[in-house]
mmCIF file of C-alpha atoms and ligand atoms in Angstrom:
data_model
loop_
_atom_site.group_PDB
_atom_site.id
_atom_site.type_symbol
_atom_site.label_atom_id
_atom_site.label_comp_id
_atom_site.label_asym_id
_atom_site.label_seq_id
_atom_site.Cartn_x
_atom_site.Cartn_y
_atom_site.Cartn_z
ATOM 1 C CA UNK A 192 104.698 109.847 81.899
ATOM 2 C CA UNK A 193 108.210 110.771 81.542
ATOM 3 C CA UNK A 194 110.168 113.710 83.136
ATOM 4 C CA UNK A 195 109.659 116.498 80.333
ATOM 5 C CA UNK A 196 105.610 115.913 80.903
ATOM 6 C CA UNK A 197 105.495 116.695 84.389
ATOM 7 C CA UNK A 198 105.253 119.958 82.644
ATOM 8 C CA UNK A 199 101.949 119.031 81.251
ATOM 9 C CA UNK A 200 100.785 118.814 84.704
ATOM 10 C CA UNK A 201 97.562 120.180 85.420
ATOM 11 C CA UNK A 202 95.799 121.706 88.354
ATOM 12 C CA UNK A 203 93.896 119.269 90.246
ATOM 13 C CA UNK A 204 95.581 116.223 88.541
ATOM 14 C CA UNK A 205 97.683 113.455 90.314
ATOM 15 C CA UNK A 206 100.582 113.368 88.267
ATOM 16 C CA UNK A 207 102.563 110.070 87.600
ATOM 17 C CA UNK A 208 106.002 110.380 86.629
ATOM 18 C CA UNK A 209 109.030 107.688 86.705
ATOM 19 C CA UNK A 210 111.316 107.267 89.217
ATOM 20 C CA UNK A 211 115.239 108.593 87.654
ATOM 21 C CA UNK A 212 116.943 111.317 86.123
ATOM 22 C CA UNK A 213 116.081 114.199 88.684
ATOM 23 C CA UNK A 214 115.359 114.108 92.624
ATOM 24 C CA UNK A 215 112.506 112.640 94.049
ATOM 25 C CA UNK A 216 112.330 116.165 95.779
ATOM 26 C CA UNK A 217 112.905 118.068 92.222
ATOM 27 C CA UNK A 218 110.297 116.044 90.980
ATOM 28 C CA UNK A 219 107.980 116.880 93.697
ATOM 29 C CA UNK A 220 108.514 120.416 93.340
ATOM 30 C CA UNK A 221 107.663 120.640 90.009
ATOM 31 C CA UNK A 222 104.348 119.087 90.497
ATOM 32 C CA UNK A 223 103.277 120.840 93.643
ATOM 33 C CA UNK A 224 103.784 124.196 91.633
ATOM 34 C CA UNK A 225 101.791 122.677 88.380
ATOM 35 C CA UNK A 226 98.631 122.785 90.845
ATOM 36 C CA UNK A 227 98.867 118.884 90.927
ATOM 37 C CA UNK A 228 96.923 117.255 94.277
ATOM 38 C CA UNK A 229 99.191 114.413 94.931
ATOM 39 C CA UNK A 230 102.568 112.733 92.916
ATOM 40 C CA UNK A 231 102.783 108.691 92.406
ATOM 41 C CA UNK A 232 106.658 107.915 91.131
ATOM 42 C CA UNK A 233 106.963 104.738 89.429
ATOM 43 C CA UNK A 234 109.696 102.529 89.900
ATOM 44 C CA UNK A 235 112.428 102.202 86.783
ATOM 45 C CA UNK A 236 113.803 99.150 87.868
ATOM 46 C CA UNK A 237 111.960 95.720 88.878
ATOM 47 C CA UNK A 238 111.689 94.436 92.619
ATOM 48 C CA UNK A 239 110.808 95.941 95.697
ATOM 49 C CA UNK A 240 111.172 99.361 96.738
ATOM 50 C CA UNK A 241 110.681 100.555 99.818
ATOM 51 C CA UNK A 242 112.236 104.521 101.442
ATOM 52 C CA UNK A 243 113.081 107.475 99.430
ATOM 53 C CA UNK A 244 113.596 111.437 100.515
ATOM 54 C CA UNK A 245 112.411 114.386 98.833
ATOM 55 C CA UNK A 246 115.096 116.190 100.335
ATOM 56 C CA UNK A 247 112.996 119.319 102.073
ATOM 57 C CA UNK A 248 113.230 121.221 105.179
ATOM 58 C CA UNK A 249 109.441 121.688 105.689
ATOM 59 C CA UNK A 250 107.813 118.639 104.308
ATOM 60 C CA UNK A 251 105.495 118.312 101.714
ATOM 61 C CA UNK A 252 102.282 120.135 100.834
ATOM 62 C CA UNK A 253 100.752 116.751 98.362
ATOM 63 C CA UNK A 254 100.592 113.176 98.786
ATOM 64 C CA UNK A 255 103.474 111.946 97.000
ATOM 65 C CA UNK A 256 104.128 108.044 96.849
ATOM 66 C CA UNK A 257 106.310 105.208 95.264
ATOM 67 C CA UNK A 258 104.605 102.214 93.359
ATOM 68 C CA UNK A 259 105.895 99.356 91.785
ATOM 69 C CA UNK A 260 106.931 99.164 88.394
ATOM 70 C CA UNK A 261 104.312 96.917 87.358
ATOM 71 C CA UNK A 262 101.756 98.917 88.894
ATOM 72 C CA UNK A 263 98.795 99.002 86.550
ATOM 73 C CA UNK A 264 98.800 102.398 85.520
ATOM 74 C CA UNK A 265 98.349 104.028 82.197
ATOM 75 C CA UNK A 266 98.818 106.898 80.613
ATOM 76 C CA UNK A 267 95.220 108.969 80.973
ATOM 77 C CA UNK A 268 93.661 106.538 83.047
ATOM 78 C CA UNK A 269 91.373 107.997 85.969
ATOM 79 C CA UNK A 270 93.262 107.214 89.235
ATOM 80 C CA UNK A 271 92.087 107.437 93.123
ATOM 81 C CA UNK A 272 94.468 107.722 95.878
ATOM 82 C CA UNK A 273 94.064 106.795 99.302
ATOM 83 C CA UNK A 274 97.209 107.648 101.342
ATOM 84 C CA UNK A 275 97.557 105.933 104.761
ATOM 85 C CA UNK A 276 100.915 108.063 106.274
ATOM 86 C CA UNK A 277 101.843 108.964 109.696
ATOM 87 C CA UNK A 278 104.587 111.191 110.327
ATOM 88 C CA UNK A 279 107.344 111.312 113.252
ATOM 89 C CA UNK A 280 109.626 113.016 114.666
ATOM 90 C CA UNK A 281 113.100 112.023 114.902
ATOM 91 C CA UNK A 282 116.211 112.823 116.661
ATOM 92 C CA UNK A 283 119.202 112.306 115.173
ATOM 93 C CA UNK A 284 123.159 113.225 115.800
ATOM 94 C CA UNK A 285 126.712 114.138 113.924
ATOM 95 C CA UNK A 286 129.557 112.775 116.325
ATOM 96 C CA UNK A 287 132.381 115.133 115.412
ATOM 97 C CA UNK A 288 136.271 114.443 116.774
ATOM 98 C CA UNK A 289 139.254 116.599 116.121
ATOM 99 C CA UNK A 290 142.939 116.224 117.084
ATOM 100 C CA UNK A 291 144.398 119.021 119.018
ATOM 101 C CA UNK A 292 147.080 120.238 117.294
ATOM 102 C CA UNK A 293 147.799 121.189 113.826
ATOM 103 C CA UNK A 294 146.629 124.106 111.783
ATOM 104 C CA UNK A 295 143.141 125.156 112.872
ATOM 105 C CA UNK A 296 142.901 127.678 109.925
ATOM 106 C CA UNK A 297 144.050 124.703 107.534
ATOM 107 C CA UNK A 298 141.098 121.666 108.615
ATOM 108 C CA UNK A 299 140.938 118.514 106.613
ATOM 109 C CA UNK A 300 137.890 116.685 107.255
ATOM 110 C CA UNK A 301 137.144 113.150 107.177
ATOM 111 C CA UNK A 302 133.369 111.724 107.359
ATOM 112 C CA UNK A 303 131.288 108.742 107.081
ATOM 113 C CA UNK A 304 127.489 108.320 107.372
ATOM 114 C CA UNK A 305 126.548 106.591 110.702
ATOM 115 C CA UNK A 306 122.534 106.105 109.903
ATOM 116 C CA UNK A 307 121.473 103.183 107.678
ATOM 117 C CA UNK A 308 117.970 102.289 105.556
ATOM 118 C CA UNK A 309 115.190 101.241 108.189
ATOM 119 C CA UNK A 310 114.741 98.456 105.619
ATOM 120 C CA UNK A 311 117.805 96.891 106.799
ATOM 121 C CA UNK A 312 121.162 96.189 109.233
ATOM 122 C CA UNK A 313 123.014 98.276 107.064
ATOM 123 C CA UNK A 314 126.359 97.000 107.824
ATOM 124 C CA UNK A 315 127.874 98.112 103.761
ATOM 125 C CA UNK A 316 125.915 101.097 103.645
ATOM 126 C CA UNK A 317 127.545 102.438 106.064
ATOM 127 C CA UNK A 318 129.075 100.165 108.423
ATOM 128 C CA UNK A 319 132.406 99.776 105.864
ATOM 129 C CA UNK A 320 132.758 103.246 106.483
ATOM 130 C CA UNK A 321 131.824 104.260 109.487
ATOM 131 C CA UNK A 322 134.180 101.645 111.040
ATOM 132 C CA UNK A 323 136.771 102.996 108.272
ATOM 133 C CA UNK A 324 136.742 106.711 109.903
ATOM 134 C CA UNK A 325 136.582 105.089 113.324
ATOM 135 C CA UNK A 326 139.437 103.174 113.184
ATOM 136 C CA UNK A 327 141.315 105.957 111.518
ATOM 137 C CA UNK A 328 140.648 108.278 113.945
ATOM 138 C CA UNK A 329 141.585 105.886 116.766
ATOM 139 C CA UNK A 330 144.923 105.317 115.159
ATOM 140 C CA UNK A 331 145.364 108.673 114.361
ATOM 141 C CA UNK A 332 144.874 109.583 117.907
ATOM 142 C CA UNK A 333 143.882 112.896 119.523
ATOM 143 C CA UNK A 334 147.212 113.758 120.179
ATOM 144 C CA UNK A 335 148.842 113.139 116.844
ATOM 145 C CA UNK A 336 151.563 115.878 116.263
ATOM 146 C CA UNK A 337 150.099 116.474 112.435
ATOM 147 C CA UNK A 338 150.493 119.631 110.420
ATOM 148 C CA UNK A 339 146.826 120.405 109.798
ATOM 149 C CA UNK A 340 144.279 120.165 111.846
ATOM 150 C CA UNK A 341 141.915 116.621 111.151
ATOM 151 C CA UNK A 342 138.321 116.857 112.381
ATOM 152 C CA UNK A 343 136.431 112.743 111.667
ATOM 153 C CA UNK A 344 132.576 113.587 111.507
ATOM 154 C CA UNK A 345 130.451 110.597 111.626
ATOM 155 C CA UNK A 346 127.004 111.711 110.217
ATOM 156 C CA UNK A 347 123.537 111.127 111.318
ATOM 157 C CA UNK A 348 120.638 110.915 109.329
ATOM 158 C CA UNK A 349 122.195 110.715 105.639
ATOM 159 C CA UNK A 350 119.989 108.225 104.301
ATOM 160 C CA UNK A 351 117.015 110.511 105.212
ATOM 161 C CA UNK A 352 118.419 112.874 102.954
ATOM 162 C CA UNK A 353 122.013 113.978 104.046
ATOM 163 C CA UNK A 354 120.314 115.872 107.170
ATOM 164 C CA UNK A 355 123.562 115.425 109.188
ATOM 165 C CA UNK A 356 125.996 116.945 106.661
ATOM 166 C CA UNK A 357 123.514 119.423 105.449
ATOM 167 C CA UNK A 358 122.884 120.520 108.896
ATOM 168 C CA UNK A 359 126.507 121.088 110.254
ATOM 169 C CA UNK A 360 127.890 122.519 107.017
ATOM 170 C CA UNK A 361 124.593 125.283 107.640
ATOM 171 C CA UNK A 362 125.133 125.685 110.868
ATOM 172 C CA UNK A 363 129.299 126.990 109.883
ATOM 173 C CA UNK A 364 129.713 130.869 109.913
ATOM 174 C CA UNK A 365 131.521 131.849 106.484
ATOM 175 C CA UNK A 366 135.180 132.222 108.526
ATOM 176 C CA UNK A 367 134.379 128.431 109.951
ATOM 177 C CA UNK A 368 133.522 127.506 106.780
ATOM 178 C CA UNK A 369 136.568 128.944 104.825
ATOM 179 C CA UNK A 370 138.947 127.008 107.565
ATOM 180 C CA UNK A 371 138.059 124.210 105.982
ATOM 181 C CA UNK A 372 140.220 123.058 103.284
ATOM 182 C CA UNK A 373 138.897 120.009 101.990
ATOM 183 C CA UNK A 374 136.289 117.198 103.090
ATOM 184 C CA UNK A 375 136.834 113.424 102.286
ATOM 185 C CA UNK A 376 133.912 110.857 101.924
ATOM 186 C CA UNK A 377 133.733 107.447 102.774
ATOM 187 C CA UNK A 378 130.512 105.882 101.736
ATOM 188 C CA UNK A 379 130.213 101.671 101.117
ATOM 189 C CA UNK A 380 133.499 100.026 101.178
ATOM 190 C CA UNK A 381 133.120 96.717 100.930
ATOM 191 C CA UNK A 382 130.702 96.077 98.176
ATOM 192 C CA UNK A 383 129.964 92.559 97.374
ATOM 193 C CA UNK A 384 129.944 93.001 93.632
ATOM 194 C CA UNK A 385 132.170 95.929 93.971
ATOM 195 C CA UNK A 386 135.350 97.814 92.504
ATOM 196 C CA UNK A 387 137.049 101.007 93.336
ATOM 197 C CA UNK A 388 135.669 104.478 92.436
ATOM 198 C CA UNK A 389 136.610 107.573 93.417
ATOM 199 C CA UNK A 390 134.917 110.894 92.567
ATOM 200 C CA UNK A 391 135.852 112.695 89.461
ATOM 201 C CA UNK A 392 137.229 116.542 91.184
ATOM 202 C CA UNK A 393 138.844 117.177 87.934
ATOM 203 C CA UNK A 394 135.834 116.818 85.773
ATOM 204 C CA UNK A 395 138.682 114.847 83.161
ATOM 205 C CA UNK A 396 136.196 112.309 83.087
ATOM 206 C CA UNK A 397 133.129 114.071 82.101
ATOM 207 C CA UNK A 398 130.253 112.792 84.030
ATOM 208 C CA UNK A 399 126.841 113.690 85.342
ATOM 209 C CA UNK A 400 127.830 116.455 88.031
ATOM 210 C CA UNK A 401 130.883 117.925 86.316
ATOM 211 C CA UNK A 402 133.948 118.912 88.136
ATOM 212 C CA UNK A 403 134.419 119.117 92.178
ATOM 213 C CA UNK A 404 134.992 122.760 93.541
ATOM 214 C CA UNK A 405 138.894 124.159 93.327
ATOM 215 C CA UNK A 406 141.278 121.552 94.762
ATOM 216 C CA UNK A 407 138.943 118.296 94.230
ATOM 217 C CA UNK A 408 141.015 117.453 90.971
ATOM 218 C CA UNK A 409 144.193 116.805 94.200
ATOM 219 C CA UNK A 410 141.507 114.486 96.035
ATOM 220 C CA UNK A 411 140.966 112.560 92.917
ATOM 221 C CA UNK A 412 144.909 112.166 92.447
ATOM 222 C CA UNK A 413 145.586 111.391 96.079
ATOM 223 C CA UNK A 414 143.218 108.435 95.673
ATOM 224 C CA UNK A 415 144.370 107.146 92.203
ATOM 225 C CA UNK A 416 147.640 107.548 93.529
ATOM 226 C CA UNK A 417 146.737 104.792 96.659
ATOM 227 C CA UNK A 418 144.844 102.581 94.295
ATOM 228 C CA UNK A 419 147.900 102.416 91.899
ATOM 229 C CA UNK A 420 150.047 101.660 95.121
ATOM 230 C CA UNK A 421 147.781 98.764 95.714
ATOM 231 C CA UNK A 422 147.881 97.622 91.807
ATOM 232 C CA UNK A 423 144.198 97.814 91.644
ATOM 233 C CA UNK A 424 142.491 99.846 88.715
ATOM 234 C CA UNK A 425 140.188 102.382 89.694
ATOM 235 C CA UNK A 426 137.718 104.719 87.889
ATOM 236 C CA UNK A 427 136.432 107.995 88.466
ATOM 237 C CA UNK A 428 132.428 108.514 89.437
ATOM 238 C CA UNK A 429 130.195 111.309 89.153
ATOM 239 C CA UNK A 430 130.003 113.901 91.896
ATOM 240 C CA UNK A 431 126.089 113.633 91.981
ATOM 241 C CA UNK A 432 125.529 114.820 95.403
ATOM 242 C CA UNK A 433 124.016 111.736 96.717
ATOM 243 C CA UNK A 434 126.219 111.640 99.730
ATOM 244 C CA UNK A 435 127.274 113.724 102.556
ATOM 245 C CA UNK A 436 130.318 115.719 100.113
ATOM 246 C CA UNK A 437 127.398 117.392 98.796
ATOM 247 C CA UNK A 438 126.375 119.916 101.307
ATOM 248 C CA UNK A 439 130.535 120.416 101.418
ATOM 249 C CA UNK A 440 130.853 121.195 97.280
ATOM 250 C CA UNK A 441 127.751 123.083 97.262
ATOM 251 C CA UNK A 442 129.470 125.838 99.107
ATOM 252 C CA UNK A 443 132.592 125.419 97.291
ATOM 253 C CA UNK A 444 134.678 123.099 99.835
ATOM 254 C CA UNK A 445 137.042 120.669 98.397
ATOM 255 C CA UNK A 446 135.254 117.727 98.330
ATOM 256 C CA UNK A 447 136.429 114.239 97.303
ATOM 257 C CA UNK A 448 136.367 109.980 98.315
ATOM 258 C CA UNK A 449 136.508 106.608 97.659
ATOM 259 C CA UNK A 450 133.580 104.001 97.649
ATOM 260 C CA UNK A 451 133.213 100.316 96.203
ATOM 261 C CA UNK A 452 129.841 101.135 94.540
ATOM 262 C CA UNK A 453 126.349 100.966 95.126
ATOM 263 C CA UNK A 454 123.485 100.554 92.674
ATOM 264 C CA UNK A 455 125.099 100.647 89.286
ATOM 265 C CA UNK A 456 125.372 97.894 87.476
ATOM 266 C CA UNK A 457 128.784 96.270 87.048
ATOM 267 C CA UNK A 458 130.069 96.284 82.862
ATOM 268 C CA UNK A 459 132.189 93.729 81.177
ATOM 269 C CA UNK A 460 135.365 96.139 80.653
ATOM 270 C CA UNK A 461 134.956 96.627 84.545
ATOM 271 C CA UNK A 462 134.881 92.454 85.385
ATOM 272 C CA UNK A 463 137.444 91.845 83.484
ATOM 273 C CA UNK A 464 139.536 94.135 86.006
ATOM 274 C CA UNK A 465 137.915 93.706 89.348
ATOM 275 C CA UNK A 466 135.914 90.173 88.599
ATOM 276 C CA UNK A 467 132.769 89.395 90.168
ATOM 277 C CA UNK A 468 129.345 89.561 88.272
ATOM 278 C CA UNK A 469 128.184 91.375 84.674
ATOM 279 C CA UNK A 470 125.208 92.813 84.640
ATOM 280 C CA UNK A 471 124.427 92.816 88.569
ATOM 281 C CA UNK A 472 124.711 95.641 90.969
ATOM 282 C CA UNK A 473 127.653 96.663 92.852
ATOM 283 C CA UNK A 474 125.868 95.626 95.861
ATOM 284 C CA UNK A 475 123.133 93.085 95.632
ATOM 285 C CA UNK A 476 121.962 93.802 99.074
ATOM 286 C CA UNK A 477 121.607 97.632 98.758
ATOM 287 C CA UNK A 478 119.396 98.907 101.085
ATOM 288 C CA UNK A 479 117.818 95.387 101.716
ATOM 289 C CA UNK A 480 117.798 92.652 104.810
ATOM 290 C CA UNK A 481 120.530 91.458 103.111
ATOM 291 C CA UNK A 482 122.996 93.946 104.329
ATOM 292 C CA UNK A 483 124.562 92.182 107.221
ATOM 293 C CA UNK A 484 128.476 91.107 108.011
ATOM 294 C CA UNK A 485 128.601 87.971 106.106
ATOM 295 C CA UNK A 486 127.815 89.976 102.986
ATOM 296 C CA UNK A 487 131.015 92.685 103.030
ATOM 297 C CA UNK A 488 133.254 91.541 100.534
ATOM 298 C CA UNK A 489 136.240 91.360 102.454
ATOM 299 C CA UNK A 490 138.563 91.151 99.783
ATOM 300 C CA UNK A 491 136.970 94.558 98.417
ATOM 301 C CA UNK A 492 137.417 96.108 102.020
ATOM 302 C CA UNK A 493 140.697 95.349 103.070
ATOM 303 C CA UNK A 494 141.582 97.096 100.146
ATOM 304 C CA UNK A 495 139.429 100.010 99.958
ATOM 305 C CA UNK A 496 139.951 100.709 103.533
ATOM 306 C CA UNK A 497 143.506 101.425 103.241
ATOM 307 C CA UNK A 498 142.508 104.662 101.285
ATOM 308 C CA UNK A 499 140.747 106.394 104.225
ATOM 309 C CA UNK A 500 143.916 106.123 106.139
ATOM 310 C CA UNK A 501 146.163 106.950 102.962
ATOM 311 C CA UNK A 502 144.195 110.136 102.288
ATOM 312 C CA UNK A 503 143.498 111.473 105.953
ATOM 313 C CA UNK A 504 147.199 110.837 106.667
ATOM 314 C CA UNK A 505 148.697 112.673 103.927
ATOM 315 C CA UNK A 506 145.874 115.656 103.902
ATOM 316 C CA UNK A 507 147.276 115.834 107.690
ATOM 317 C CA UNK A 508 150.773 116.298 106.098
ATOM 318 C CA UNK A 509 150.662 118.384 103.346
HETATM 319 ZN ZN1 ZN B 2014 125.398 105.251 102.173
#
């Protein structure tokens, strides 16, 4: 069943739907309020999949569960489902750091996710840049006689659904908030099939997601600007919330950052300016075993890191 049918949903009915296009929670909520008992998402891709987040404060009121994309299931076929699920609770932290002086009504904010997938090490998603902010920060240093004020947040819980990020940015009164003048992301830096992206904030490029809130068209030009530097082409991606900018550009903060790429796959214009592989993801290893040390493309990171220090330095400047 595709997306538009989850709209045929009916009451009482386990609804099937592919995985893609909309949120796992989006899809969820659709067929929760169609009266449907429990949700099966089917994968759109072949191999193993394991994790996903719906995304909701709550938690769910149906069953809802990922198969395989070869799982024998038709269209109209009767279907049981037995759910074995326990749940747990968690506790999880943001480790925030600020340097004392500069401009407290002027904050530029630098963050990286510090969680990984339970399904692996985790060491490109988010190690890269985690260690990237880290580093920065120590360098930086506390005392650092900048103009504005830098705060480094190192998010927990982002792969369970940007609970980190989504909390603190809640948790800001509107003046808090509006002292913030722009948040930069770091997420995957050293991707083994990678290149460089960095989110389109003017919109110029037209993807999925649009434009960035007032000021992320600047981000986006900082970052080409450090990429050119380094004589490395870069291209814009979409702004489709699935890091820890979101929370930050859905309440209008400036949001921007540079990653090496994830899941997408990698094209033939784009090997013939970074190299590596056509037709295979950005990173092989995404949220697998497989994402340990030896597999950070060095090469990719020595690069890529440059642009967290780049960015925070001349945000602290300007
Ligand atoms: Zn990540």
């Amino acid at each position: 069943m595709l997306e538009a049918d989850l709209q045929k949903v009916t009451e009482g009915s386990i609804a099937v739907v592919q995985r893609g296009t909309c949120t796992f929670g989006d899809k969820y909520k659709t067929a929760a309020a169609k009266g449907a008992k429990a949700l099966v998402i089917v994968n759109n891709a072949p191999g193993d999949w394991k994790g996903g987040t719906l995304g909701l404060d709550d938690g769910a009121s149906i069953a809802v569960v990922g198969v395989a994309q070869d799982a024998p299931i038709a269209d109209g076929q009767d279907l049981t489902l037995t759910v074995d699920a326990k749940t747990q609770k968690a506790k999880t932290w943001n480790v925030l750091a600020e340097t004392e002086k500069g401009d407290d009504a002027n904050v530029q904010m630098v963050g990286a996710h510090l969680d990984g997938v339970t399904e692996g090490p985790g060491i490109n998603d988010n190690g890269t840049g985690s260690a990237a902010v880290l580093e920065t920060a120590a360098k930086l240093g506390a005392g650092a006689d900048v103009k504005n004020k830098v705060r480094f947040a190192l998010w927990g819980a982002e792969e369970e659904g940007l609970v980190g990020s989504e909390h603190y940015v809640s948790s800001l009164s509107e003046e808090q908030a509006s002292k913030i003048t722009r948040y930069l992301n770091f997420d995957m830096l050293g991707s083994p099939n990678g290149g460089y992206f960095t989110f389109d904030g003017d919109g110029s490029s037209k993807l999925d997601g649009g434009a960035g809130p007032a000021g992320s068209g600047v981000i986006e030009q900082v970052f080409r600007n450090y990429f050119a530097w380094r004589n490395v082409p870069v291209e814009a991606s979409a702004f489709d919330g699935r890091s820890d900018y979101g929370p930050f550009k859905d309440v209008g903060i400036a949001s921007g950052g540079a990653d090496t790429g994830a899941d997408g796959k990698k094209t033939e214009a784009q090997q013939r300016q970074w190299g590596g592989t056509v037709g295979e993801i950005y990173d092989p290893n995404y949220h697998s075993p497989r994402d340990t040390i030896d597999n950070v493309n060095r090469d990719i990171y020595r690069v890529a890191i440059g642009a967290v220090g780049f960015s925070t330095a001349y945000f602290a400047a300007l």
